[in-house]
Coordinates of C-alpha atoms and ligand atoms in Angstrom, one line a residue:
M81 CA 0.0 0.0 0.0
K82 CA 1.4 3.4 -1.0
P83 CA 2.0 5.6 2.1
T84 CA 0.0 8.8 2.7
W85 CA 2.3 11.8 2.9
I86 CA 1.2 14.4 5.5
S87 CA 2.0 17.9 6.4
V88 CA 1.2 18.7 10.0
L89 CA 0.6 22.5 10.4
G90 CA 0.9 23.4 14.1
A91 CA 2.7 20.2 15.0
T92 CA 3.9 21.5 18.4
G93 CA 0.4 22.2 19.6
S94 CA -2.1 19.9 21.4
I95 CA -3.7 18.6 18.1
G96 CA -0.3 18.4 16.4
V97 CA 1.1 16.2 19.2
S98 CA -2.0 13.9 19.2
T99 CA -1.7 13.7 15.4
L100 CA 1.9 12.5 15.6
D101 CA 0.9 10.0 18.2
V102 CA -1.6 8.4 15.9
I103 CA 0.8 8.6 12.9
A104 CA 3.5 6.9 14.9
R105 CA 1.2 3.9 15.5
H106 CA 0.9 3.4 11.7
S107 CA 4.4 4.4 10.5
E108 CA 4.1 2.2 7.4
R109 CA 0.8 3.9 6.4
Y110 CA 1.6 7.5 7.1
K111 CA 4.8 9.5 6.4
V112 CA 5.5 13.0 7.5
F113 CA 6.3 15.4 4.8
A114 CA 6.4 18.6 6.9
L115 CA 6.1 19.7 10.5
T116 CA 5.5 23.3 11.5
G117 CA 5.9 25.2 14.8
H118 CA 5.9 28.8 15.9
S119 CA 7.6 29.2 19.3
R120 CA 8.2 25.7 20.8
M121 CA 11.5 25.0 19.0
R122 CA 12.8 22.4 21.4
E123 CA 9.6 20.3 20.9
L124 CA 9.8 20.8 17.1
A125 CA 13.4 19.7 17.0
E126 CA 12.4 16.5 19.0
Q127 CA 9.5 15.9 16.6
C128 CA 11.8 16.3 13.6
L129 CA 14.3 13.8 15.0
A130 CA 11.6 11.3 15.7
H131 CA 9.6 11.6 12.4
Q132 CA 12.3 12.8 10.0
P133 CA 10.1 15.0 7.9
R134 CA 11.3 16.3 4.5
Y135 CA 10.7 19.9 5.7
A136 CA 10.2 21.8 8.9
V137 CA 8.7 25.3 8.9
V138 CA 9.2 28.0 11.6
A139 CA 8.3 31.6 12.0
D140 CA 11.6 33.5 11.2
Q141 CA 15.1 33.2 9.9
A142 CA 16.9 33.1 13.2
Q143 CA 14.8 30.2 14.4
A144 CA 15.3 28.5 11.1
Q145 CA 19.1 28.7 11.3
A146 CA 19.2 27.5 14.9
L147 CA 16.9 24.5 14.2
Q148 CA 18.7 23.7 11.0
A149 CA 22.1 23.6 12.8
R150 CA 20.6 21.4 15.5
L151 CA 19.0 18.9 13.1
S152 CA 22.0 18.8 10.8
A153 CA 24.3 18.1 13.7
A154 CA 22.2 15.1 14.6
G155 CA 22.5 13.8 11.0
S156 CA 18.9 14.7 10.0
L157 CA 18.1 15.5 6.4
T158 CA 15.2 17.8 7.2
D159 CA 15.3 21.2 5.5
V160 CA 14.2 24.0 7.7
L161 CA 12.1 26.8 6.0
H162 CA 10.5 29.9 7.5
G163 CA 7.7 32.3 7.1
A164 CA 4.0 32.3 6.0
E165 CA 4.8 31.5 2.3
S166 CA 6.6 28.4 3.4
L167 CA 3.6 27.3 5.5
A168 CA 1.4 27.6 2.4
W169 CA 4.1 25.8 0.3
V170 CA 4.3 22.7 2.4
A171 CA 0.5 22.7 2.6
A172 CA 0.1 22.7 -1.2
H173 CA 3.2 20.7 -2.3
E174 CA 2.5 18.1 -5.0
Q175 CA 4.0 15.3 -2.9
V176 CA 1.6 15.9 -0.1
D177 CA -1.6 13.8 0.1
A178 CA -3.1 15.2 3.4
V179 CA -2.7 18.3 5.5
M180 CA -3.5 18.5 9.2
A181 CA -4.6 22.1 9.7
A182 CA -3.9 22.6 13.4
I183 CA -2.5 26.1 13.6
V184 CA -4.5 28.1 16.1
G185 CA -6.4 31.2 15.1
A186 CA -6.4 33.4 12.0
A187 CA -2.7 32.5 11.4
G188 CA -4.0 29.2 10.0
L189 CA -6.2 30.6 7.4
Q190 CA -3.8 31.1 4.5
P191 CA -2.1 27.7 4.7
T192 CA -5.4 26.0 5.1
M193 CA -6.7 27.8 2.0
A194 CA -3.6 26.8 0.1
A195 CA -4.2 23.1 1.0
A196 CA -7.8 23.4 -0.1
H197 CA -6.9 25.1 -3.4
A198 CA -4.3 22.4 -4.1
G199 CA -7.0 19.7 -3.8
K200 CA -5.6 18.0 -0.7
K201 CA -7.3 15.9 1.9
V202 CA -7.7 18.7 4.5
L203 CA -8.1 17.5 8.1
L204 CA -9.5 20.7 9.6
A205 CA -8.9 21.4 13.3
N206 CA -8.3 25.2 12.7
K207 CA -12.0 26.1 13.0
E208 CA -11.1 29.8 12.9
A209 CA -10.3 29.4 9.1
L210 CA -13.8 28.3 8.4
V211 CA -15.3 30.9 10.7
M212 CA -13.4 33.7 9.0
A213 CA -13.7 32.6 5.4
G214 CA -16.3 29.8 5.2
A215 CA -17.6 30.7 1.8
L216 CA -14.2 30.9 0.3
L217 CA -12.8 27.8 1.9
M218 CA -15.9 25.7 0.9
D219 CA -15.7 27.0 -2.6
A220 CA -12.0 26.2 -2.9
V221 CA -12.7 22.7 -1.7
K222 CA -15.5 22.2 -4.3
T223 CA -13.5 23.7 -7.2
S224 CA -10.3 21.8 -6.6
G225 CA -11.9 18.5 -5.6
A226 CA -10.2 18.6 -2.1
R227 CA -11.8 16.5 0.7
L228 CA -12.5 18.4 3.9
L229 CA -12.7 16.2 7.0
P230 CA -13.6 17.8 10.4
I231 CA -11.3 17.1 13.3
D232 CA -13.2 19.2 15.8
S233 CA -14.8 16.3 17.9
E234 CA -18.4 17.6 17.5
H235 CA -18.1 18.1 13.8
N236 CA -16.3 14.8 13.3
A237 CA -19.2 13.2 15.3
I238 CA -21.8 14.9 13.1
F239 CA -20.0 13.8 10.0
Q240 CA -20.0 10.2 11.3
C241 CA -23.8 10.4 12.0
M242 CA -24.7 12.0 8.6
P243 CA -25.7 10.0 5.6
G244 CA -23.1 10.0 2.8
R245 CA -25.5 12.0 0.6
Y246 CA -25.7 15.0 3.0
P247 CA -24.1 17.5 0.5
D248 CA -27.4 17.1 -1.4
G249 CA -29.0 19.2 1.4
L250 CA -30.1 18.4 4.9
Q251 CA -33.8 18.4 4.1
Q252 CA -33.3 16.0 1.1
V253 CA -31.5 13.5 3.3
G254 CA -34.2 13.7 6.1
V255 CA -32.1 15.6 8.7
R256 CA -34.2 17.9 10.9
R257 CA -31.6 19.3 13.3
I258 CA -28.0 19.1 14.3
L259 CA -27.5 18.8 18.1
L260 CA -24.1 20.3 19.0
T261 CA -23.0 19.2 22.4
A262 CA -20.9 21.5 24.7
S263 CA -19.2 20.5 28.0
G264 CA -20.1 23.8 29.5
G265 CA -16.4 24.4 30.3
P266 CA -14.9 25.0 33.8
F267 CA -17.3 27.7 34.7
R268 CA -20.6 25.9 33.9
E269 CA -21.9 26.4 37.4
F270 CA -20.3 29.8 38.2
S271 CA -22.6 32.8 38.9
R272 CA -22.2 36.1 36.9
K273 CA -20.5 37.6 39.9
E274 CA -18.0 34.6 40.2
L275 CA -17.2 34.9 36.5
E276 CA -15.9 38.4 37.1
G277 CA -13.0 37.2 39.2
V278 CA -11.8 34.1 37.4
S279 CA -8.1 33.8 36.4
P280 CA -6.5 32.5 33.1
E281 CA -5.3 29.5 35.1
Q282 CA -8.9 28.6 36.0
A283 CA -10.1 29.2 32.5
C284 CA -7.4 26.9 31.0
A285 CA -8.2 24.1 33.4
H286 CA -10.9 22.3 31.3
P287 CA -12.7 19.5 33.2
N288 CA -12.6 17.0 30.3
W289 CA -10.2 18.0 27.5
S290 CA -6.5 19.0 27.5
M291 CA -6.1 21.7 24.8
G292 CA -4.2 24.8 23.8
Q293 CA -4.7 28.0 25.8
K294 CA -6.8 29.9 23.3
I295 CA -9.4 27.1 22.7
S296 CA -9.5 26.5 26.5
V297 CA -10.5 30.1 27.1
D298 CA -13.0 29.9 24.3
S299 CA -14.5 26.8 25.9
A300 CA -14.7 28.7 29.2
S301 CA -16.5 31.6 27.6
M302 CA -18.5 29.3 25.4
M303 CA -17.3 31.2 22.4
N304 CA -15.8 27.9 21.3
K305 CA -19.4 26.6 20.9
G306 CA -20.3 29.8 19.0
L307 CA -17.4 29.3 16.6
E308 CA -18.5 25.6 16.3
L309 CA -22.0 26.7 15.4
I310 CA -20.6 28.7 12.5
E311 CA -18.3 25.8 11.6
A312 CA -21.2 23.4 11.5
C313 CA -23.2 25.7 9.3
W314 CA -20.4 25.7 6.7
L315 CA -19.5 22.1 6.9
F316 CA -23.0 20.7 6.6
D317 CA -24.7 23.6 4.7
A318 CA -27.1 24.2 7.7
R319 CA -28.9 27.4 8.7
P320 CA -28.0 28.6 12.2
S321 CA -31.6 27.8 13.3
Q322 CA -30.9 24.1 12.4
V323 CA -28.1 23.9 14.9
E324 CA -29.1 23.5 18.5
I325 CA -26.6 23.7 21.3
V326 CA -27.0 21.2 24.2
V327 CA -24.8 21.3 27.3
H328 CA -23.5 17.8 28.1
P329 CA -21.0 17.9 31.0
Q330 CA -19.6 14.4 30.6
S331 CA -18.3 15.0 27.0
V332 CA -19.0 11.4 26.0
V333 CA -21.7 12.1 23.4
H334 CA -19.7 14.3 20.9
S335 CA -22.8 15.5 19.0
L336 CA -26.0 14.2 17.4
V337 CA -28.1 14.3 14.3
D338 CA -31.9 14.4 14.5
Y339 CA -33.8 12.8 11.6
A340 CA -37.3 13.5 10.3
D341 CA -38.5 10.0 11.4
G342 CA -37.6 10.8 15.1
S343 CA -34.3 8.8 15.0
V344 CA -31.4 10.6 16.7
L345 CA -27.9 9.3 15.9
A346 CA -25.1 10.1 18.3
Q347 CA -21.4 9.4 18.2
M348 CA -19.8 8.6 21.6
G349 CA -16.3 8.0 22.9
N350 CA -13.8 9.0 25.5
P351 CA -12.9 12.7 25.3
D352 CA -9.6 12.2 23.5
M353 CA -8.8 14.0 20.2
R354 CA -7.0 10.9 18.8
T355 CA -10.3 9.4 18.0
P356 CA -11.5 12.1 15.5
I357 CA -7.9 12.4 14.2
A358 CA -7.6 8.7 13.5
H359 CA -11.1 8.7 12.0
A360 CA -10.3 11.5 9.6
L361 CA -6.8 10.2 8.8
A362 CA -8.0 6.8 7.8
W363 CA -11.5 7.7 6.5
P364 CA -13.4 5.7 5.1
E365 CA -11.4 3.0 6.9
R366 CA -11.0 2.6 10.7
I367 CA -7.6 2.4 12.5
D368 CA -6.4 2.1 16.0
S369 CA -6.0 5.5 17.7
G370 CA -4.6 4.4 21.0
V371 CA -7.8 5.6 22.8
S372 CA -9.1 3.1 25.4
P373 CA -12.6 1.6 24.9
L374 CA -15.5 3.6 26.3
D375 CA -16.6 2.1 29.6
L376 CA -20.3 3.0 29.8
L377 CA -20.6 1.5 33.3
S378 CA -18.0 3.9 34.7
V379 CA -19.6 6.8 32.8
A380 CA -22.9 5.6 34.4
R381 CA -25.0 8.6 33.4
L382 CA -25.3 11.2 30.7
D383 CA -26.7 14.6 31.5
F384 CA -28.1 17.3 29.2
E385 CA -29.1 20.9 29.9
A386 CA -29.8 24.1 28.0
P387 CA -26.9 26.7 27.7
D388 CA -27.4 29.9 29.7
P389 CA -27.1 32.9 27.3
E390 CA -27.1 35.4 30.2
R391 CA -23.9 34.1 31.8
F392 CA -22.3 33.2 28.4
P393 CA -23.2 36.1 26.0
C394 CA -20.5 34.9 23.5
L395 CA -23.0 32.3 22.3
R396 CA -25.6 35.0 21.4
L397 CA -22.9 37.1 19.7
A398 CA -21.8 34.1 17.6
R399 CA -25.3 33.2 16.6
Q400 CA -26.0 36.8 15.6
A401 CA -22.8 36.8 13.4
A402 CA -23.8 33.5 11.9
E403 CA -27.2 34.8 10.9
E404 CA -25.7 38.0 9.6
G405 CA -23.1 36.2 7.5
G406 CA -20.6 38.1 5.3
T407 CA -17.6 39.6 7.2
A408 CA -19.5 39.4 10.5
C409 CA -17.9 36.1 11.5
A410 CA -14.4 37.3 10.6
I411 CA -15.0 40.4 12.8
L412 CA -16.3 38.3 15.7
N413 CA -13.3 36.0 15.4
A414 CA -10.7 38.7 15.3
A415 CA -12.2 40.6 18.2
N416 CA -12.4 37.4 20.2
E417 CA -8.7 36.6 19.5
V418 CA -7.7 40.1 20.7
A419 CA -9.9 39.8 23.8
V420 CA -8.6 36.3 24.7
E421 CA -5.0 37.4 24.4
A422 CA -5.7 40.4 26.6
F423 CA -7.4 38.1 29.2
L424 CA -4.5 35.7 29.1
A425 CA -2.1 38.6 29.6
R426 CA -4.3 39.7 32.6
R427 CA -5.1 43.1 31.0
I428 CA -8.9 42.5 31.2
G429 CA -11.2 40.4 33.3
F430 CA -13.0 37.4 31.9
T431 CA -16.4 39.1 31.5
S432 CA -14.8 41.8 29.4
I433 CA -14.3 39.3 26.5
P434 CA -17.9 39.5 25.2
V435 CA -17.9 43.3 25.9
I436 CA -15.0 43.8 23.5
I437 CA -16.5 41.6 20.9
E438 CA -19.9 43.3 21.0
H439 CA -18.1 46.7 20.9
T440 CA -16.1 45.6 17.8
L441 CA -19.2 44.3 16.0
S442 CA -21.1 47.5 16.7
R443 CA -18.2 49.6 15.2
Q444 CA -17.6 47.7 12.0
A445 CA -20.1 47.3 9.2
C446 CA -20.6 43.8 8.0
E447 CA -20.2 43.4 4.2
P448 CA -20.7 40.5 1.8
V449 CA -17.3 38.7 1.4
R450 CA -15.6 39.5 -1.9
D451 CA -12.3 37.6 -1.7
L452 CA -9.6 36.5 0.8
E453 CA -8.0 40.0 0.9
H454 CA -11.4 41.4 1.9
V455 CA -11.6 38.9 4.8
L456 CA -8.1 39.7 5.9
Q457 CA -8.9 43.4 5.7
A458 CA -12.0 42.9 7.9
D459 CA -9.9 40.9 10.4
R460 CA -7.2 43.7 10.6
L461 CA -9.8 46.4 11.1
A462 CA -11.6 44.4 13.8
R463 CA -8.3 43.9 15.6
Q464 CA -7.8 47.7 15.5
H465 CA -11.3 48.4 17.0
A466 CA -10.7 45.8 19.7
A467 CA -7.3 47.3 20.4
N468 CA -8.8 50.8 20.7
W469 CA -11.2 49.5 23.3
L470 CA -8.3 48.1 25.3
A471 CA -6.3 51.3 24.9
L472 CA -9.3 53.4 26.2
K473 CA -9.6 51.2 29.2
D474 CA -5.9 51.4 30.2
Ligands
LIG177 P1 -2.2 24.9 20.6 O1 -2.0 26.3 21.1 O2 -1.8 23.8 21.5 O3 -1.3 24.8 19.2 C1 -1.3 25.7 18.2 C2 -0.3 25.4 17.2 O4 -0.2 26.5 16.2 C3 1.2 25.3 17.7 O5 1.9 24.4 16.9 C4 1.7 26.7 17.5 O6 3.1 26.7 17.5 C5 1.1 27.1 16.2 N1 1.0 28.5 16.0 C6 0.6 29.4 16.9 N2 0.6 30.7 16.4 C7 1.1 30.6 15.2 C8 1.4 31.5 14.1 N3 1.1 32.8 14.3 N4 1.8 31.0 12.9 C9 2.1 29.7 12.8 N5 1.8 28.8 13.7 C10 1.3 29.2 14.9 O7 -3.6 24.8 20.0 P2 -4.5 23.5 19.8 O8 -3.7 22.4 19.3 O9 -5.3 23.2 21.0 O10 -5.6 24.0 18.7 C11 -5.2 24.1 17.3 C12 -6.5 24.3 16.5 O11 -7.3 23.2 16.7 C13 -7.3 25.5 17.0 O12 -7.9 26.2 15.9 C14 -8.4 24.9 17.9 O13 -9.6 25.6 17.9 C15 -8.6 23.5 17.2 N6 -9.1 22.5 18.0 C16 -8.4 22.0 19.1 C17 -8.8 21.0 19.9 C18 -8.0 20.5 21.0 O14 -8.5 19.5 21.7 N7 -6.8 21.0 21.3 C19 -10.2 20.5 19.7 C20 -10.8 21.0 18.5 C21 -10.3 21.9 17.7 P3 4.0 26.8 18.9 O15 3.3 26.0 19.9 O16 5.3 26.2 18.5 O17 4.1 28.2 19.2
LIG178 MG1 -14.9 21.0 19.7

């Protein structure tokens, strides 16, 4: 069997590390073409020595020289490249079959677009790319014949519960609703008053999942579920009103699809990202992911409750942006990225995150998306509005 050559964008992150864990279990089947990192150079060097990619990509020239020297001294043949163009290059290279898009935030948009335009199998973890430029990304996938497979556990679950013909339209295949589950995050039971005083450490201590800092804060504010609502609309061609959010604190049911005949299909499993990663890597086959079997008796019970839009206003803001369409979601995403960074840097309190996003959305007119440059322009302007809010507050 011919091996599948993979570029792992964001290899040093939580998803990147889980991806390499799955790949290492099937080293005959998957070969690493490129690994990319941004700040964790020691980890990237170790990954390169273990997986011997053809290329590594880092942020700047100084990092590239240091990593190249280290790898060459160890006898490695990996070539180290740097910069945004190199990220796109290893995503679109003709020898690459599949791209794991696992850079966090807007920085992942351009390389993910490059992989889609080049017709790759795109394993999409970088939900922000779809939130910012869903129309363009879905269009690039269609035009080039790329295959987009969701890594986000909820979307991967929905994909597994959908009939193969779902691109014909949800109504045509008898789907009534998508039920998107949310753990509720570490602050599910906190009062509004308690939310005002929470720290970045508390926000990053997710009860069920171990993830990067940005998505951990998004989970705590429930903006993650808002971004996932937008993501689901693009992936499954659903209207926002067809996607219902259900809080499910155990994170065992990863999402559900509700059919016209009353059947509801769910995908379940232990909360470990290696399951959706292995599913998407091998699809339509199934391979071992290293995840232990689900023990229903120790799970014992599954709870479901409605989300609280009063304590978690990010949900409302994301749903509004999803309904508005155009550049609204790029504006929402950019303002959220600025706000999360400010919260992690202790410049603002947790409850200021939705305030900054709402302020930014009110300052910037939403327009129909023309092209990628237009999306990037909306992103830049939104960051400016959000930064102005921060400057006024200081
Ligand atoms: P991490 O913060 O753990 O990793 C992010 C990766 O992106 C790292 O490799 C990081 O490099 C790299 N990176 C950061 N900034 C830049 C930049 N400006 N340019 C290039 N590379 C950059 O995040 P996660 O792995 O948790 O998440 C990755 C994506 O997957 C996110 O979009 C997230 O929403 C999504 N996702 C994650 C899940 C999870 O369980 N973790 C679940 C579902 C979706 P370095 O570390 O070297 O600085
Ligand atoms: Mg998710």
